[in-house]
mmCIF file of C-alpha atoms in Angstrom:
data_model
loop_
_atom_site.group_PDB
_atom_site.id
_atom_site.type_symbol
_atom_site.label_atom_id
_atom_site.label_comp_id
_atom_site.label_asym_id
_atom_site.label_seq_id
_atom_site.Cartn_x
_atom_site.Cartn_y
_atom_site.Cartn_z
ATOM 1 C CA MET L 1 86.207 -7.866 29.299
ATOM 2 C CA ASP L 2 86.898 -4.631 27.399
ATOM 3 C CA ARG L 3 83.800 -3.551 25.505
ATOM 4 C CA TYR L 4 84.612 -0.029 24.321
ATOM 5 C CA SER L 5 87.573 1.253 22.364
ATOM 6 C CA LYS L 6 88.696 3.969 19.980
ATOM 7 C CA ILE L 7 90.479 3.050 16.754
ATOM 8 C CA THR L 8 92.648 6.010 15.796
ATOM 9 C CA GLU L 9 94.905 4.731 13.017
ATOM 10 C CA LYS L 10 93.184 3.163 10.017
ATOM 11 C CA ASN L 11 89.568 4.209 9.542
ATOM 12 C CA PRO L 12 89.172 6.099 12.870
ATOM 13 C CA ARG L 13 86.036 5.137 14.751
ATOM 14 C CA GLU L 14 84.616 4.077 18.056
ATOM 15 C CA ILE L 15 83.881 0.387 18.537
ATOM 16 C CA VAL L 16 81.688 -1.407 21.052
ATOM 17 C CA LEU L 17 81.390 -5.109 21.835
ATOM 18 C CA LEU L 18 77.838 -5.778 23.012
ATOM 19 C CA LYS L 19 76.046 -8.761 24.488
ATOM 20 C CA ALA L 20 73.319 -10.415 22.448
ATOM 21 C CA PHE L 21 71.122 -13.467 22.117
ATOM 22 C CA PRO L 22 72.730 -16.713 20.844
ATOM 23 C CA CYS L 23 74.141 -16.732 17.327
ATOM 24 C CA VAL L 24 71.597 -17.933 14.765
ATOM 25 C CA TRP L 25 74.047 -20.601 13.608
ATOM 26 C CA GLY L 26 76.461 -21.076 16.480
ATOM 27 C CA LYS L 27 78.141 -24.179 15.014
ATOM 28 C CA CYS L 28 81.278 -22.812 13.349
ATOM 29 C CA LEU L 29 84.118 -25.199 14.141
ATOM 30 C CA PHE L 30 86.626 -22.433 14.919
ATOM 31 C CA CYS L 31 84.457 -20.161 17.067
ATOM 32 C CA ASP L 32 84.177 -19.991 20.850
ATOM 33 C CA TYR L 33 83.178 -16.310 20.934
ATOM 34 C CA ILE L 34 79.564 -17.381 21.343
ATOM 35 C CA ASP L 35 80.282 -17.986 25.038
ATOM 36 C CA ASP L 36 79.573 -14.265 25.424
ATOM 37 C CA ASN L 37 75.967 -14.733 24.302
ATOM 38 C CA SER L 38 73.074 -14.725 26.761
ATOM 39 C CA GLN L 39 69.340 -15.358 27.141
ATOM 40 C CA ASN L 40 68.921 -12.812 29.932
ATOM 41 C CA GLU L 41 67.603 -9.785 28.071
ATOM 42 C CA GLU L 42 67.488 -7.505 31.095
ATOM 43 C CA GLU L 43 71.101 -8.257 31.964
ATOM 44 C CA MET L 44 72.201 -7.782 28.349
ATOM 45 C CA ASN L 45 70.531 -4.391 28.074
ATOM 46 C CA LYS L 46 72.039 -3.275 31.373
ATOM 47 C CA THR L 47 75.547 -4.203 30.235
ATOM 48 C CA ASN L 48 75.046 -2.730 26.775
ATOM 49 C CA PHE L 49 73.645 0.564 28.045
ATOM 50 C CA GLU L 50 76.676 0.991 30.302
ATOM 51 C CA VAL L 51 79.010 0.353 27.354
ATOM 52 C CA LEU L 52 77.120 2.732 25.072
ATOM 53 C CA GLU L 53 77.502 5.556 27.588
ATOM 54 C CA ASN L 54 81.161 5.779 26.506
ATOM 55 C CA ILE L 55 80.321 6.863 22.968
ATOM 56 C CA THR L 56 81.347 10.435 22.157
ATOM 57 C CA GLY L 57 80.710 10.583 18.415
ATOM 58 C CA GLU L 58 84.079 12.269 17.911
ATOM 59 C CA PHE L 59 84.880 10.396 14.689
ATOM 60 C CA GLY L 60 81.376 10.357 13.274
ATOM 61 C CA VAL L 61 81.696 6.578 12.841
ATOM 62 C CA LEU L 62 80.615 3.784 15.179
ATOM 63 C CA GLU L 63 81.223 0.050 14.794
ATOM 64 C CA VAL L 64 78.963 -2.298 16.754
ATOM 65 C CA ILE L 65 79.985 -5.926 17.142
ATOM 66 C CA ASN L 66 78.664 -8.859 19.126
ATOM 67 C CA SER L 67 79.293 -12.591 19.274
ATOM 68 C CA GLY L 68 77.022 -13.277 16.350
ATOM 69 C CA SER L 69 74.977 -10.960 14.136
ATOM 70 C CA CYS L 70 73.470 -7.536 14.718
ATOM 71 C CA PHE L 71 70.004 -9.079 14.381
ATOM 72 C CA GLU L 72 70.573 -10.855 17.699
ATOM 73 C CA ILE L 73 71.148 -7.615 19.612
ATOM 74 C CA PRO L 74 68.156 -6.894 21.916
ATOM 75 C CA LYS L 75 65.600 -4.421 20.540
ATOM 76 C CA LYS L 76 66.003 -2.009 23.450
ATOM 77 C CA THR L 77 69.748 -1.911 22.852
ATOM 78 C CA LEU L 78 69.206 -1.193 19.150
ATOM 79 C CA GLU L 79 66.845 1.619 20.094
ATOM 80 C CA LYS L 80 69.490 3.014 22.445
ATOM 81 C CA ILE L 81 72.100 2.854 19.686
ATOM 82 C CA ARG L 82 69.748 4.756 17.374
ATOM 83 C CA GLU L 83 69.166 7.383 20.033
ATOM 84 C CA ILE L 84 72.900 7.833 20.595
ATOM 85 C CA VAL L 85 73.951 7.997 16.936
ATOM 86 C CA LEU L 86 71.393 10.726 16.347
ATOM 87 C CA GLU L 87 72.328 12.586 19.505
ATOM 88 C CA LYS L 88 76.071 12.376 18.814
ATOM 89 C CA ASN L 89 75.697 13.183 15.110
ATOM 90 C CA ILE L 90 77.242 9.886 14.007
ATOM 91 C CA LYS L 91 77.091 9.562 10.238
ATOM 92 C CA THR L 92 78.191 5.963 9.613
ATOM 93 C CA LEU L 93 77.315 2.812 11.512
ATOM 94 C CA TRP L 94 79.012 -0.547 10.950
ATOM 95 C CA PHE L 95 77.427 -3.871 11.937
ATOM 96 C CA GLU L 96 78.312 -7.542 11.465
ATOM 97 C CA SER L 97 75.978 -10.179 10.089
ATOM 98 C CA HIS L 98 75.976 -13.845 9.179
ATOM 99 C CA TRP L 99 75.255 -14.724 5.548
ATOM 100 C CA CYS L 100 71.870 -16.204 6.480
ATOM 101 C CA TYR L 101 70.555 -12.702 7.273
ATOM 102 C CA LYS L 102 71.493 -11.298 3.874
ATOM 103 C CA ASN L 103 67.856 -10.700 2.922
ATOM 104 C CA ARG L 104 67.195 -8.764 6.132
ATOM 105 C CA LEU L 105 69.957 -6.179 5.862
ATOM 106 C CA GLU L 106 67.550 -3.616 4.471
ATOM 107 C CA GLU L 107 65.467 -3.961 7.649
ATOM 108 C CA MET L 108 68.414 -2.749 9.716
ATOM 109 C CA LYS L 109 69.060 0.086 7.295
ATOM 110 C CA GLU L 110 65.408 1.134 7.582
ATOM 111 C CA PHE L 111 65.577 0.983 11.392
ATOM 112 C CA PHE L 112 68.502 3.427 11.269
ATOM 113 C CA LYS L 113 67.046 5.521 8.480
ATOM 114 C CA GLY L 114 69.089 8.661 7.900
ATOM 115 C CA ILE L 115 72.320 6.958 8.996
ATOM 116 C CA GLU L 116 74.687 5.260 6.578
ATOM 117 C CA VAL L 117 74.646 1.603 7.646
ATOM 118 C CA LYS L 118 77.334 -0.762 6.384
ATOM 119 C CA PHE L 119 77.895 -4.455 7.013
ATOM 120 C CA LYS L 120 80.822 -6.740 7.670
ATOM 121 C CA ILE L 121 80.597 -10.490 7.151
ATOM 122 C CA GLY L 122 82.769 -13.292 8.459
ATOM 123 C CA VAL L 123 83.641 -15.003 5.193
ATOM 124 C CA GLU L 124 86.776 -16.633 6.690
ATOM 125 C CA THR L 125 87.704 -17.845 3.180
ATOM 126 C CA PHE L 126 86.230 -17.760 -0.305
ATOM 127 C CA ASP L 127 87.182 -21.433 -0.705
ATOM 128 C CA ASN L 128 83.724 -22.993 -0.500
ATOM 129 C CA GLU L 129 84.835 -26.458 0.596
ATOM 130 C CA PHE L 130 87.105 -25.239 3.379
ATOM 131 C CA ARG L 131 84.585 -22.649 4.577
ATOM 132 C CA ASN L 132 81.581 -24.948 4.752
ATOM 133 C CA GLY L 133 83.005 -28.468 4.599
ATOM 134 C CA TYR L 134 85.648 -27.992 7.276
ATOM 135 C CA LEU L 135 84.898 -24.788 9.189
ATOM 136 C CA ASN L 136 81.144 -25.515 9.112
ATOM 137 C CA LYS L 137 80.357 -21.861 8.453
ATOM 138 C CA CYS L 138 76.976 -22.433 6.773
ATOM 139 C CA ALA L 139 77.607 -19.543 4.386
ATOM 140 C CA ASN L 140 76.530 -21.061 1.108
ATOM 141 C CA PHE L 141 77.497 -18.432 -1.437
ATOM 142 C CA LYS L 142 79.432 -19.486 -4.506
ATOM 143 C CA THR L 143 81.483 -16.449 -5.506
ATOM 144 C CA TYR L 144 82.707 -13.150 -4.118
ATOM 145 C CA GLU L 145 80.167 -11.434 -6.385
ATOM 146 C CA ASP L 146 77.397 -13.016 -4.308
ATOM 147 C CA VAL L 147 78.894 -11.517 -1.147
ATOM 148 C CA ARG L 148 79.481 -8.116 -2.694
ATOM 149 C CA LYS L 149 75.777 -7.768 -3.537
ATOM 150 C CA TYR L 150 74.994 -7.497 0.166
ATOM 151 C CA PHE L 151 78.109 -6.753 2.221
ATOM 152 C CA ASN L 152 80.707 -3.998 2.259
ATOM 153 C CA SER L 153 83.561 -5.671 4.085
ATOM 154 C CA PRO L 154 84.544 -9.362 4.372
ATOM 155 C CA CYS L 155 86.569 -10.719 7.282
ATOM 156 C CA LEU L 156 89.130 -13.442 6.559
ATOM 157 C CA LEU L 157 90.837 -15.984 8.813
ATOM 158 C CA VAL L 158 94.406 -16.935 7.921
ATOM 159 C CA GLY L 159 96.906 -19.335 9.432
ATOM 160 C CA MET L 160 94.802 -22.412 10.171
ATOM 161 C CA LYS L 161 95.973 -25.966 9.663
ATOM 162 C CA GLY L 162 94.387 -27.237 6.466
ATOM 163 C CA GLN L 163 94.652 -23.901 4.672
ATOM 164 C CA THR L 164 97.058 -23.514 1.788
ATOM 165 C CA LYS L 165 99.160 -20.598 0.588
ATOM 166 C CA GLU L 166 97.193 -20.585 -2.669
ATOM 167 C CA MET L 167 93.927 -20.320 -0.780
ATOM 168 C CA ILE L 168 95.153 -17.354 1.253
ATOM 169 C CA LYS L 169 96.627 -15.609 -1.786
ATOM 170 C CA ARG L 170 93.321 -15.869 -3.621
ATOM 171 C CA ASP L 171 91.319 -14.668 -0.619
ATOM 172 C CA ILE L 172 93.502 -11.607 -0.135
ATOM 173 C CA GLU L 173 93.488 -10.799 -3.852
ATOM 174 C CA ILE L 174 89.683 -10.802 -3.777
ATOM 175 C CA VAL L 175 89.481 -8.506 -0.765
ATOM 176 C CA GLU L 176 92.104 -6.131 -2.158
ATOM 177 C CA ASN L 177 90.453 -5.791 -5.547
ATOM 178 C CA TYR L 178 86.727 -6.186 -5.098
ATOM 179 C CA PHE L 179 85.702 -4.743 -1.702
ATOM 180 C CA GLU L 180 85.914 -1.279 -0.220
ATOM 181 C CA ARG L 181 87.168 -2.624 3.115
ATOM 182 C CA GLY L 182 88.445 -5.878 4.571
ATOM 183 C CA THR L 183 89.674 -7.392 7.825
ATOM 184 C CA ILE L 184 92.241 -10.165 8.102
ATOM 185 C CA ASN L 185 92.328 -12.118 11.348
ATOM 186 C CA VAL L 186 95.468 -14.151 11.969
ATOM 187 C CA PHE L 187 94.180 -17.262 13.687
ATOM 188 C CA VAL L 188 94.986 -17.645 17.377
ATOM 189 C CA ASN L 189 94.468 -20.976 19.112
ATOM 190 C CA ASN L 190 91.373 -21.137 21.284
ATOM 191 C CA THR L 191 89.227 -23.862 22.840
ATOM 192 C CA THR L 192 88.098 -25.316 19.493
ATOM 193 C CA PRO L 193 89.618 -28.189 17.473
ATOM 194 C CA VAL L 194 90.908 -25.808 14.784
ATOM 195 C CA LYS L 195 94.641 -25.214 15.232
ATOM 196 C CA ARG L 196 97.054 -22.511 14.181
ATOM 197 C CA ASP L 197 99.652 -23.380 11.534
ATOM 198 C CA GLU L 198 102.782 -21.562 12.688
ATOM 199 C CA GLU L 199 104.638 -22.020 9.401
ATOM 200 C CA LEU L 200 101.690 -20.660 7.441
ATOM 201 C CA VAL L 201 101.397 -17.689 9.808
ATOM 202 C CA LYS L 202 105.108 -16.928 9.391
ATOM 203 C CA TRP L 203 104.748 -17.106 5.610
ATOM 204 C CA TYR L 204 101.693 -14.830 5.714
ATOM 205 C CA CYS L 205 103.457 -12.245 7.905
ATOM 206 C CA GLU L 206 106.449 -12.171 5.545
ATOM 207 C CA THR L 207 104.475 -12.190 2.291
ATOM 208 C CA PHE L 208 101.696 -9.792 3.181
ATOM 209 C CA LYS L 209 103.438 -7.401 5.549
ATOM 210 C CA TYR L 210 102.595 -4.618 3.087
ATOM 211 C CA LEU L 211 98.916 -4.924 4.033
ATOM 212 C CA ASP L 212 99.745 -3.236 7.340
ATOM 213 C CA ASP L 213 100.044 -0.040 5.287
ATOM 214 C CA ASN L 214 96.908 -0.565 3.192
ATOM 215 C CA PRO L 215 94.359 1.961 4.500
ATOM 216 C CA ASN L 216 91.427 -0.232 3.481
ATOM 217 C CA ILE L 217 92.551 -3.493 5.090
ATOM 218 C CA GLU L 218 92.905 -4.006 8.825
ATOM 219 C CA VAL L 219 95.017 -6.891 10.093
ATOM 220 C CA LEU L 220 94.409 -8.352 13.536
ATOM 221 C CA TYR L 221 97.396 -10.335 14.761
ATOM 222 C CA ASN L 222 95.603 -10.887 18.069
ATOM 223 C CA ASN L 223 91.873 -11.123 18.746
ATOM 224 C CA THR L 224 91.958 -7.988 20.900
ATOM 225 C CA ASP L 225 93.811 -5.701 18.480
ATOM 226 C CA PHE L 226 90.713 -3.520 18.106
ATOM 227 C CA GLY L 227 90.848 -2.928 21.850
ATOM 228 C CA VAL L 228 87.757 -4.974 22.722
ATOM 229 C CA GLY L 229 87.378 -8.533 23.925
ATOM 230 C CA ASP L 230 89.279 -10.614 26.432
#
């Protein structure tokens, strides 16, 4: 499992994949990443501290991800992150969070006071029925404006059976026009019942190839394109 990487093309930064307590929701139909979660706090901190030793601060930006939300990262690990970002003069810190923590984001910003803290959110799609009715995301916002009040960068999933071209077009239009950053994950089959739609993926790759050159949108064609994961 690779847990540290440097992203040197779009939005240069260091990125770490840490271990954390179980995801607060943990019932998304498409997700098996939660297998990386743990209840052994001592073991998690040991692993995380070893990963964090790699951080150099060379880009002034650090992204911290885990198989869930940043609020599930052990307290001692968060304290270590704070120590390192101050020591390495890191100016911007990116975290991920589930929608249900939206009213606690300011707590994390206060914990890292003096550092610019920004948040990603796994929206998957802005189509409410597909997101909650099928994917079981439990992210009950109604519009992109609701998301934009709290989060800086939505993450989309494209290429799943049941999605439509119209749905994907609308999702990408929203991210392009209304958010400072965005991530598009092309769905890769995993252990869940959700399946990749090869024709839809081919259409996406042909239609939205130009996004590869958009400095504000990162496209992951494979789960490990950021250099972390397995």
